[in-house]
Coordinates of C-alpha atoms and ligand atoms in Angstrom, one line a residue:
M1 CA 211.9 -147.7 -107.1
S2 CA 213.1 -148.6 -103.5
T3 CA 216.4 -148.7 -101.7
V4 CA 216.6 -150.6 -98.5
S5 CA 219.8 -150.6 -96.4
E6 CA 220.4 -151.2 -92.7
Q7 CA 220.4 -147.4 -92.2
H8 CA 217.9 -146.1 -94.6
I9 CA 214.8 -147.3 -96.3
T10 CA 213.5 -145.3 -99.3
Y11 CA 210.5 -145.9 -101.5
D12 CA 209.5 -143.9 -104.6
R13 CA 206.1 -145.4 -105.5
L14 CA 202.7 -146.2 -104.2
F15 CA 201.1 -149.6 -104.4
I16 CA 197.9 -149.0 -106.4
D17 CA 195.9 -151.4 -108.7
G18 CA 198.4 -154.1 -108.1
A19 CA 201.3 -152.0 -109.5
W20 CA 204.0 -149.7 -108.2
S21 CA 202.6 -146.3 -109.4
A22 CA 204.4 -143.0 -109.5
P23 CA 202.7 -140.6 -107.0
A24 CA 200.8 -137.6 -108.4
G25 CA 202.9 -135.1 -106.4
D26 CA 206.5 -134.9 -105.4
A27 CA 206.2 -134.2 -101.6
R28 CA 207.7 -136.9 -99.2
I29 CA 207.2 -138.2 -95.8
T30 CA 210.5 -138.4 -93.8
I31 CA 210.9 -140.9 -91.0
V32 CA 213.0 -140.1 -88.0
S33 CA 214.0 -142.8 -85.5
P34 CA 212.6 -142.0 -82.1
S35 CA 215.5 -143.9 -80.4
T36 CA 218.3 -142.0 -82.2
E37 CA 216.6 -139.0 -83.8
E38 CA 218.4 -139.9 -87.1
E39 CA 216.6 -140.0 -90.4
I40 CA 215.8 -143.6 -91.3
G41 CA 213.6 -143.5 -94.3
S42 CA 211.3 -141.6 -96.6
V43 CA 208.3 -142.4 -98.9
P44 CA 206.0 -140.4 -101.1
D45 CA 203.4 -138.3 -99.4
G46 CA 200.2 -139.1 -101.2
T47 CA 197.6 -136.6 -102.5
E48 CA 193.9 -136.5 -103.3
A49 CA 194.8 -137.4 -106.9
D50 CA 196.4 -140.6 -105.6
I51 CA 193.3 -141.3 -103.6
D52 CA 191.1 -140.9 -106.6
V53 CA 193.2 -143.4 -108.6
A54 CA 193.2 -145.9 -105.7
V55 CA 189.5 -145.6 -105.0
S56 CA 188.8 -146.2 -108.7
A57 CA 191.0 -149.3 -108.6
A58 CA 189.3 -150.7 -105.6
R59 CA 185.9 -149.9 -107.2
R60 CA 186.8 -151.8 -110.3
A61 CA 188.3 -154.8 -108.4
F62 CA 185.0 -154.9 -106.4
D63 CA 182.4 -154.2 -109.1
A64 CA 183.8 -155.8 -112.2
P65 CA 182.1 -159.0 -113.3
G66 CA 184.3 -161.8 -111.9
G67 CA 185.7 -159.3 -109.4
W68 CA 186.9 -160.2 -105.9
S69 CA 183.4 -159.7 -104.4
S70 CA 182.0 -162.4 -106.7
W71 CA 184.6 -165.1 -105.8
E72 CA 183.7 -168.1 -103.7
P73 CA 185.2 -167.9 -100.2
E74 CA 187.3 -171.0 -101.0
A75 CA 188.9 -169.2 -104.0
R76 CA 189.5 -166.2 -101.9
G77 CA 190.9 -168.5 -99.2
E78 CA 193.5 -169.9 -101.5
V79 CA 194.8 -166.4 -102.2
L80 CA 194.7 -165.4 -98.6
E81 CA 196.6 -168.6 -97.6
R82 CA 199.4 -167.5 -100.0
F83 CA 199.2 -164.0 -98.5
A84 CA 199.6 -165.5 -95.1
V85 CA 202.6 -167.4 -96.1
A86 CA 204.2 -164.3 -97.7
L87 CA 203.4 -162.3 -94.6
D88 CA 204.8 -165.0 -92.3
A89 CA 208.0 -164.9 -94.3
R90 CA 208.3 -161.1 -93.5
Q91 CA 207.5 -161.4 -89.8
E92 CA 210.9 -160.1 -88.7
E93 CA 210.9 -157.3 -91.3
G94 CA 207.5 -156.2 -90.2
A95 CA 208.4 -156.2 -86.5
R96 CA 211.6 -154.4 -87.1
R97 CA 210.1 -151.7 -89.2
T98 CA 207.5 -151.0 -86.5
S99 CA 210.2 -150.8 -83.9
I100 CA 212.6 -148.5 -85.7
Q101 CA 209.6 -146.1 -86.6
N102 CA 207.6 -145.8 -83.4
G103 CA 209.8 -147.0 -80.7
M104 CA 208.1 -150.3 -79.8
P105 CA 210.5 -152.5 -78.0
I106 CA 211.6 -155.2 -80.6
S107 CA 210.6 -158.1 -78.2
I108 CA 207.0 -156.7 -78.2
A109 CA 207.0 -156.1 -81.9
R110 CA 208.2 -159.7 -82.5
A111 CA 205.4 -161.0 -80.3
F112 CA 202.5 -159.0 -81.9
E113 CA 203.5 -157.0 -85.0
G114 CA 205.4 -159.9 -86.7
P115 CA 203.0 -162.8 -86.3
F116 CA 199.6 -161.1 -86.1
P117 CA 199.1 -160.4 -89.9
G118 CA 199.5 -164.0 -91.0
M119 CA 197.6 -165.4 -88.0
V120 CA 194.5 -163.3 -88.5
T121 CA 194.5 -163.6 -92.3
R122 CA 194.2 -167.5 -91.9
Y123 CA 191.7 -167.1 -89.1
Y124 CA 189.3 -165.0 -91.2
A125 CA 189.9 -167.1 -94.4
A126 CA 188.7 -170.1 -92.4
L127 CA 185.8 -168.2 -90.8
A128 CA 184.5 -167.1 -94.3
N129 CA 184.7 -170.6 -95.6
A130 CA 182.7 -171.9 -92.7
Q131 CA 179.9 -169.3 -92.9
V132 CA 176.5 -170.3 -94.3
R133 CA 176.3 -168.3 -97.6
E134 CA 172.5 -168.4 -98.1
E135 CA 170.5 -169.3 -95.2
V136 CA 166.9 -170.6 -95.9
R137 CA 164.5 -169.4 -93.2
P138 CA 161.0 -170.8 -92.9
G139 CA 158.7 -167.9 -92.7
L140 CA 156.4 -167.1 -89.7
L141 CA 153.8 -166.3 -92.3
G142 CA 154.4 -169.4 -94.2
G143 CA 156.7 -169.8 -97.3
S144 CA 160.4 -169.2 -96.9
T145 CA 163.1 -166.5 -97.2
R146 CA 166.8 -166.7 -98.1
V147 CA 169.3 -164.5 -96.3
R148 CA 172.5 -163.8 -98.1
R149 CA 175.7 -162.3 -96.7
T150 CA 177.3 -159.8 -99.1
P151 CA 180.5 -158.0 -99.0
I152 CA 179.9 -154.4 -98.0
G153 CA 182.0 -152.8 -100.7
V154 CA 185.1 -150.6 -101.0
V155 CA 186.6 -149.9 -97.6
A156 CA 188.6 -146.9 -96.5
G157 CA 191.0 -148.3 -93.9
I158 CA 192.7 -145.6 -91.7
V159 CA 195.1 -146.7 -89.0
P160 CA 197.4 -145.2 -86.3
W161 CA 201.1 -145.5 -85.6
N162 CA 201.0 -147.5 -82.3
F163 CA 200.5 -151.1 -83.5
P164 CA 200.6 -150.3 -87.3
Q165 CA 200.8 -153.9 -88.6
A166 CA 198.4 -155.6 -86.1
I167 CA 195.8 -152.8 -86.4
T168 CA 196.0 -152.8 -90.2
F169 CA 195.1 -156.5 -90.1
L170 CA 192.2 -156.0 -87.8
K171 CA 190.7 -154.5 -90.9
L172 CA 192.5 -156.1 -93.8
A173 CA 192.0 -159.7 -92.9
P174 CA 188.3 -159.7 -92.4
L175 CA 187.5 -157.4 -95.1
L176 CA 189.4 -159.4 -97.6
A177 CA 187.9 -162.7 -96.4
A178 CA 184.4 -161.0 -96.7
G179 CA 185.0 -160.1 -100.4
C180 CA 185.7 -156.4 -100.0
T181 CA 188.4 -154.3 -101.5
V182 CA 190.3 -151.5 -99.7
V183 CA 192.2 -148.3 -99.9
L184 CA 194.5 -148.2 -96.9
K185 CA 195.9 -145.0 -95.5
P186 CA 198.7 -145.7 -93.0
S187 CA 199.7 -143.2 -90.3
P188 CA 202.5 -140.8 -91.6
E189 CA 204.7 -141.8 -88.5
T190 CA 204.7 -145.5 -89.6
V191 CA 204.8 -145.8 -93.4
L192 CA 207.4 -148.5 -93.9
G193 CA 205.4 -151.5 -92.7
A194 CA 202.7 -150.9 -95.3
Y195 CA 205.3 -151.6 -98.0
T196 CA 206.0 -154.9 -96.4
I197 CA 202.3 -155.7 -96.7
A198 CA 202.2 -154.6 -100.4
E199 CA 205.2 -156.7 -101.2
A200 CA 203.6 -159.7 -99.6
A201 CA 200.4 -159.1 -101.5
E202 CA 202.2 -158.8 -104.7
E203 CA 204.1 -162.0 -104.2
A204 CA 200.9 -163.9 -103.2
G205 CA 199.1 -162.8 -106.3
V206 CA 196.4 -160.8 -104.5
P207 CA 194.4 -159.6 -107.6
A208 CA 195.0 -156.0 -108.8
G209 CA 193.1 -153.3 -107.0
V210 CA 192.0 -155.4 -104.1
I211 CA 194.6 -153.8 -101.8
N212 CA 195.7 -150.2 -102.6
I213 CA 197.8 -148.2 -100.2
V214 CA 198.2 -144.4 -100.2
Q215 CA 200.6 -142.8 -97.7
G216 CA 199.6 -139.4 -96.3
G217 CA 198.4 -137.2 -93.4
R218 CA 195.0 -136.4 -92.0
E219 CA 194.0 -134.2 -95.0
V220 CA 194.4 -137.1 -97.4
G221 CA 192.6 -139.3 -94.8
A222 CA 189.7 -136.9 -94.5
Y223 CA 189.5 -136.8 -98.3
L224 CA 189.3 -140.6 -98.5
V225 CA 186.7 -140.8 -95.8
Q226 CA 184.2 -138.7 -97.8
H227 CA 185.1 -140.1 -101.2
P228 CA 181.9 -141.0 -103.3
G229 CA 183.6 -144.3 -104.2
V230 CA 183.8 -145.6 -100.7
D231 CA 181.2 -147.8 -99.1
K232 CA 182.5 -148.2 -95.5
V233 CA 185.1 -146.5 -93.3
A234 CA 187.1 -148.5 -90.7
F235 CA 189.0 -146.2 -88.6
T236 CA 191.4 -146.6 -85.7
G237 CA 192.8 -143.5 -83.9
S238 CA 192.0 -140.7 -81.5
T239 CA 188.6 -139.9 -80.2
E240 CA 189.0 -136.4 -81.6
A241 CA 189.5 -137.7 -85.2
G242 CA 186.9 -140.4 -84.7
R243 CA 184.3 -137.7 -83.9
K244 CA 185.0 -135.8 -87.1
I245 CA 184.9 -139.0 -89.2
G246 CA 181.7 -140.1 -87.4
E247 CA 180.1 -136.8 -88.3
V248 CA 181.0 -137.1 -92.0
C249 CA 179.8 -140.7 -92.1
G250 CA 176.6 -139.8 -90.4
R251 CA 175.8 -137.1 -93.0
L252 CA 176.7 -139.5 -95.8
L253 CA 174.8 -142.4 -94.1
R254 CA 178.1 -144.4 -94.6
P255 CA 178.7 -147.4 -92.3
V256 CA 181.7 -146.7 -90.0
T257 CA 183.7 -148.6 -87.4
L258 CA 185.5 -146.4 -84.9
E259 CA 188.2 -147.8 -82.6
L260 CA 189.2 -144.8 -80.4
G261 CA 191.0 -143.8 -77.3
G262 CA 190.7 -145.2 -73.8
K263 CA 191.5 -144.5 -70.0
S264 CA 191.0 -148.0 -68.7
A265 CA 191.0 -148.9 -65.1
A266 CA 192.7 -151.9 -63.3
I267 CA 190.6 -152.7 -60.2
V268 CA 192.8 -154.3 -57.6
L269 CA 190.6 -156.2 -55.1
D270 CA 191.8 -156.7 -51.6
D271 CA 193.1 -160.2 -52.4
G272 CA 194.7 -159.1 -55.7
D273 CA 198.3 -160.1 -56.3
L274 CA 200.2 -157.7 -58.5
A275 CA 203.7 -158.6 -57.3
G276 CA 203.1 -162.3 -58.2
N277 CA 201.8 -161.4 -61.7
I278 CA 204.3 -158.8 -62.5
D279 CA 204.7 -159.7 -66.2
A280 CA 200.9 -159.4 -66.7
V281 CA 200.8 -156.1 -64.8
F282 CA 203.5 -154.8 -67.1
G283 CA 201.6 -156.1 -70.1
S284 CA 198.4 -154.5 -69.2
M285 CA 199.8 -151.1 -67.9
L286 CA 203.0 -150.3 -69.6
I287 CA 203.3 -152.3 -72.8
N288 CA 204.6 -150.3 -75.9
N289 CA 205.9 -147.5 -73.8
G290 CA 202.3 -146.7 -72.7
Q291 CA 201.2 -146.1 -76.3
T292 CA 198.4 -148.6 -76.3
C293 CA 194.8 -147.6 -76.5
W294 CA 193.4 -150.1 -73.9
L295 CA 196.2 -149.7 -71.3
N296 CA 195.1 -149.7 -67.7
S297 CA 196.5 -146.3 -66.8
R298 CA 194.1 -145.8 -63.8
I299 CA 194.9 -148.2 -61.0
L300 CA 192.1 -148.4 -58.3
A301 CA 193.6 -149.8 -55.1
P302 CA 191.8 -150.6 -51.9
R303 CA 192.9 -148.2 -49.1
S304 CA 193.8 -151.2 -46.9
R305 CA 196.4 -152.2 -49.5
Y306 CA 197.2 -148.9 -51.0
D307 CA 200.8 -148.5 -49.9
D308 CA 201.6 -152.0 -51.1
V309 CA 200.0 -151.5 -54.5
V310 CA 201.8 -148.1 -54.8
A311 CA 205.2 -149.7 -53.8
T312 CA 204.8 -152.6 -56.3
L313 CA 204.1 -150.3 -59.2
A314 CA 206.8 -147.9 -58.3
G315 CA 209.2 -150.8 -58.1
L316 CA 208.1 -152.0 -61.5
A317 CA 208.3 -148.6 -63.1
S318 CA 211.7 -147.8 -61.6
G319 CA 213.2 -151.3 -62.4
V320 CA 212.3 -151.6 -66.1
T321 CA 215.1 -151.6 -68.8
I322 CA 214.9 -148.3 -70.8
G323 CA 216.7 -148.3 -74.1
D324 CA 216.9 -148.2 -77.9
A325 CA 213.7 -150.0 -79.2
T326 CA 215.7 -152.3 -81.3
E327 CA 217.7 -153.8 -78.5
D328 CA 216.5 -157.2 -77.3
A329 CA 216.7 -156.3 -73.5
T330 CA 214.7 -153.1 -73.9
Q331 CA 211.3 -153.1 -72.0
I332 CA 210.6 -149.4 -72.5
G333 CA 211.6 -147.6 -75.6
P334 CA 211.1 -144.0 -76.6
L335 CA 207.8 -142.3 -77.5
V336 CA 207.0 -142.0 -81.1
S337 CA 207.9 -138.4 -81.6
A338 CA 209.2 -135.2 -79.9
R339 CA 205.5 -134.0 -80.1
Q340 CA 204.2 -137.0 -78.2
R341 CA 207.0 -136.6 -75.6
D342 CA 205.9 -133.0 -75.1
R343 CA 202.4 -134.0 -74.6
V344 CA 203.3 -136.7 -72.1
E345 CA 205.5 -134.3 -70.2
G346 CA 202.8 -131.8 -70.2
Y347 CA 200.5 -134.3 -68.4
I348 CA 203.3 -135.1 -65.9
A349 CA 203.6 -131.4 -65.1
K350 CA 199.8 -131.2 -64.9
G351 CA 199.7 -134.1 -62.4
K352 CA 202.3 -132.5 -60.2
A353 CA 200.5 -129.1 -60.4
E354 CA 197.2 -130.8 -59.4
G355 CA 198.7 -132.2 -56.2
A356 CA 199.4 -135.9 -57.1
R357 CA 202.6 -137.4 -55.6
V358 CA 205.3 -138.8 -58.0
V359 CA 206.6 -142.1 -56.6
A360 CA 208.5 -143.2 -59.6
G361 CA 209.9 -141.4 -62.6
G362 CA 208.6 -138.0 -63.5
G363 CA 211.5 -136.9 -65.8
R364 CA 213.7 -138.0 -68.7
P365 CA 216.2 -140.8 -68.5
D366 CA 219.8 -139.9 -68.9
R367 CA 220.4 -140.5 -72.5
D368 CA 222.1 -138.6 -75.4
A369 CA 219.2 -138.8 -77.9
G370 CA 215.8 -140.1 -78.4
F371 CA 212.2 -139.1 -77.3
F372 CA 212.3 -140.8 -73.9
V373 CA 210.3 -140.2 -70.7
Q374 CA 210.7 -142.3 -67.6
P375 CA 207.9 -144.6 -66.6
T376 CA 206.0 -142.5 -64.1
V377 CA 203.8 -143.6 -61.3
F378 CA 201.5 -140.9 -59.5
A379 CA 200.0 -141.8 -56.1
D380 CA 197.3 -140.0 -54.2
V381 CA 195.5 -139.2 -57.5
D382 CA 192.1 -137.5 -57.4
P383 CA 189.7 -139.5 -59.8
N384 CA 188.5 -136.1 -61.2
S385 CA 192.0 -134.7 -61.9
T386 CA 193.2 -134.2 -65.4
I387 CA 195.6 -137.2 -65.3
A388 CA 193.0 -139.5 -64.1
R389 CA 190.5 -138.5 -66.8
E390 CA 192.4 -137.9 -70.0
E391 CA 194.2 -140.3 -72.3
I392 CA 198.0 -139.6 -71.9
F393 CA 199.3 -142.3 -74.3
G394 CA 202.6 -142.6 -72.5
P395 CA 204.1 -144.6 -69.5
V396 CA 202.2 -142.7 -66.8
L397 CA 200.1 -144.5 -64.2
S398 CA 197.7 -142.9 -61.7
V399 CA 197.0 -144.8 -58.5
I400 CA 193.6 -144.0 -57.0
P401 CA 192.5 -145.2 -53.5
Y402 CA 189.0 -146.6 -52.9
D403 CA 187.0 -147.8 -49.8
T404 CA 184.5 -150.2 -51.2
E405 CA 184.0 -152.5 -54.2
D406 CA 181.0 -150.4 -55.2
E407 CA 183.2 -147.3 -55.1
A408 CA 185.9 -148.9 -57.2
I409 CA 183.3 -149.8 -59.9
A410 CA 181.8 -146.4 -59.8
I411 CA 185.2 -144.7 -60.2
S412 CA 185.9 -147.1 -63.2
N413 CA 182.6 -146.3 -64.8
S414 CA 182.9 -142.6 -64.2
S415 CA 185.3 -142.3 -67.3
E416 CA 184.0 -140.9 -70.5
F417 CA 185.8 -143.8 -72.1
G418 CA 185.1 -147.6 -72.0
L419 CA 187.6 -149.7 -74.0
G420 CA 189.6 -152.1 -71.7
G421 CA 190.2 -152.9 -68.0
T422 CA 191.2 -155.6 -65.6
V423 CA 190.3 -157.0 -62.2
W424 CA 193.0 -158.4 -60.0
T425 CA 191.9 -161.0 -57.5
Q426 CA 192.7 -164.5 -56.4
D427 CA 189.0 -165.4 -56.6
Q428 CA 187.9 -165.9 -60.3
E429 CA 184.2 -165.7 -59.6
R430 CA 184.6 -162.5 -57.5
G431 CA 186.6 -161.2 -60.5
L432 CA 183.9 -162.2 -63.0
A433 CA 181.2 -160.5 -60.8
V434 CA 183.1 -157.2 -60.7
A435 CA 184.0 -157.4 -64.5
R436 CA 180.3 -157.8 -65.4
R437 CA 179.6 -154.5 -63.7
V438 CA 182.2 -152.5 -65.5
Q439 CA 181.0 -150.5 -68.6
T440 CA 183.7 -151.4 -71.0
G441 CA 184.0 -153.3 -74.3
T442 CA 186.6 -155.6 -73.0
I443 CA 188.1 -156.6 -69.7
G444 CA 190.6 -159.2 -68.3
I445 CA 191.0 -161.0 -65.0
N446 CA 194.6 -160.9 -63.8
H447 CA 195.8 -160.2 -67.3
Y448 CA 194.8 -158.4 -70.6
V449 CA 195.6 -159.9 -74.0
N450 CA 193.3 -159.3 -77.1
D451 CA 192.7 -162.8 -78.5
P452 CA 191.7 -162.7 -82.3
V453 CA 188.7 -164.9 -81.7
A454 CA 186.9 -162.4 -79.4
P455 CA 185.4 -159.1 -80.4
F456 CA 187.5 -156.0 -79.4
G457 CA 186.2 -152.4 -79.3
G458 CA 184.8 -149.8 -76.9
V459 CA 181.7 -148.1 -75.6
K460 CA 181.1 -144.4 -75.0
A461 CA 184.0 -142.2 -76.3
S462 CA 186.1 -145.4 -77.1
G463 CA 184.2 -146.1 -80.3
L464 CA 181.5 -147.8 -82.3
G465 CA 181.4 -151.3 -83.5
R466 CA 183.7 -154.3 -83.0
E467 CA 186.8 -155.7 -84.6
L468 CA 188.1 -159.4 -84.3
G469 CA 186.0 -162.4 -83.9
P470 CA 183.2 -163.3 -86.2
E471 CA 181.8 -159.8 -85.3
G472 CA 184.8 -158.3 -86.9
M473 CA 183.9 -159.9 -90.2
S474 CA 180.2 -158.9 -89.9
A475 CA 181.2 -155.4 -90.0
F476 CA 182.4 -155.9 -93.6
Q477 CA 179.2 -157.7 -94.7
A478 CA 175.6 -156.6 -95.4
T479 CA 172.7 -158.9 -95.7
Q480 CA 170.4 -159.3 -98.5
T481 CA 167.0 -160.8 -98.0
I482 CA 165.3 -162.7 -100.9
Y483 CA 161.6 -163.7 -100.4
V484 CA 161.5 -166.9 -102.3
D485 CA 158.4 -169.0 -101.6
P486 CA 155.3 -166.9 -101.0
P487 CA 153.3 -167.5 -97.8
Q488 CA 149.5 -168.4 -98.3
L489 CA 147.9 -165.3 -96.9
G490 CA 144.2 -164.7 -96.3
Ligands
NAD1 P1 195.0 -139.9 -84.9 O1 193.6 -139.8 -84.7 O2 195.8 -138.6 -84.9 O3 195.5 -140.5 -86.3 C1 195.0 -141.9 -86.7 C2 195.0 -142.0 -88.2 O4 193.9 -141.2 -88.7 C3 196.3 -141.5 -89.0 O5 196.4 -142.3 -90.0 C4 195.8 -140.0 -89.3 O6 196.6 -139.6 -90.4 C5 194.4 -140.2 -89.6 N1 193.6 -139.0 -89.4 C6 193.5 -138.1 -88.5 N2 192.5 -137.2 -88.5 C7 191.8 -137.7 -89.6 C8 190.6 -137.2 -90.2 N3 189.9 -136.2 -89.6 N4 190.1 -137.9 -91.2 C9 190.7 -139.0 -91.7 N5 191.9 -139.4 -91.2 C10 192.4 -138.8 -90.1 O7 195.7 -140.9 -83.8 P2 197.2 -141.4 -83.6 O8 197.9 -140.3 -82.8 O9 197.8 -141.8 -84.8 O10 196.9 -142.6 -82.7 C11 196.8 -142.5 -81.3 C12 195.3 -142.6 -80.9 O11 194.7 -143.8 -81.4 C13 195.1 -142.8 -79.5 O12 194.1 -141.9 -79.1 C14 194.7 -144.2 -79.2 O13 194.0 -144.5 -78.1 C15 194.0 -144.5 -80.5 N6 194.0 -146.0 -80.7 C16 192.8 -146.6 -80.5 C17 192.8 -148.0 -80.7 C18 191.6 -148.8 -80.6 O14 191.6 -150.0 -81.1 N7 190.6 -148.4 -79.9 C19 194.0 -148.7 -81.1 C20 195.2 -147.9 -81.2 C21 195.1 -146.6 -81.0

């Protein structure tokens, strides 16, 4: 069924209804290492017929008397604890599979992709346990009402390739804890980690049909989104795909969560210390080779400190260790694919053509193979130029000068996106005051790290709804109101 060697990982089945099923078709997805350009694995390419079988399985697991949705949260919590243990035992495998497929430096994969699945699974199991199941509310008209939280149903979970394990669990952990079942469609660039998840689910005894995984591209994803057996869509990916999915869900009146693209701004105040916080600067501006949705790719610097900010960022970009993603010392690995590299290089060319000044990078590093680009810093960037407005999804920073704090906030808010952001200052209160005026779903002061306890998501073209925190579980719950004691009217 599967062969796993150091060099090549092959699977021949799909994980559906708690079993390893033969796919309906015989097409395959081939994985190429972005670090070496060698083939490193292949899996079945799922079809609409596979989606039909998977949705039916998820439907049965949800609807059947005694099904997952009817379990008490404590009982689901026991299964989820075993799932978390099985996921934790596979932390290194999950991290490594991400790194070999999408070029994420292994140190970053070990910090996020490895531990995140088990950590959030436990978090949501505890949260579901602590929730009041049926709240009794005294009525304003007299009498009383009961408000129940119910699982929303069968979820279509569609995820991108940039943090495949972590982003999958932004959906999987809360939906399972809430009592939903799922058909998961990973991105075709990162198919292998989903098998790690399936194997952990099987070992943990997650009931058949609760988690179903169908590999495939956007056509299969689009078929899943509109499937009559699906109750809710949870999507992370590009704004372009999110708009299409949102349109379909609007027509069907199907609840949808959309975590989309970004073009977040770092506002450096006149007392901001980038050089003294260089790890946090790297973490918020370049992590994962620039392939992170909330990255601060626009840096707004006060004119009085402009040269100093440009020099610090140029020094950072020129000094990082570029290398094979699986090497411990690597800070910047390759982009996920040749197509993504072409896209990023297109933006670098556009930046030059539009008159921005390259102060670091701008080309390819000297390597024999791999989809690498140098971390690139542009100075003197016009806030209305293409590289300052569009999501590049690569290690390309644009430094934009400003004169007043109001102007910096206005430039930050002029974006069509609103996902992340940072404020850099030595005065926390001043930083908070600026952060409160930035129109974005999340923002950090002198650092940016998504903590699982807090809601994450965007405004404007960055999406709809929130993941993580209690809000992330509400997205997979509906309420049912039962009017129990009648009021004495009249
Ligand atoms: P993408 O939109 O091309 O694909 C994402 C996933 O959706 C893939 O699994 C793909 O097969 C599927 N898909 C694409 N079109 C579809 C459609 N019409 N119907 C159903 N499924 C469809 O994005 P990508 O290139 O994989 O990822 C990069 C993008 O994701 C960037 O724009 C990035 O900002 C965004 N992203 C957002 C977040 C967030 O939380 N806001 C996190 C990570 C990535």
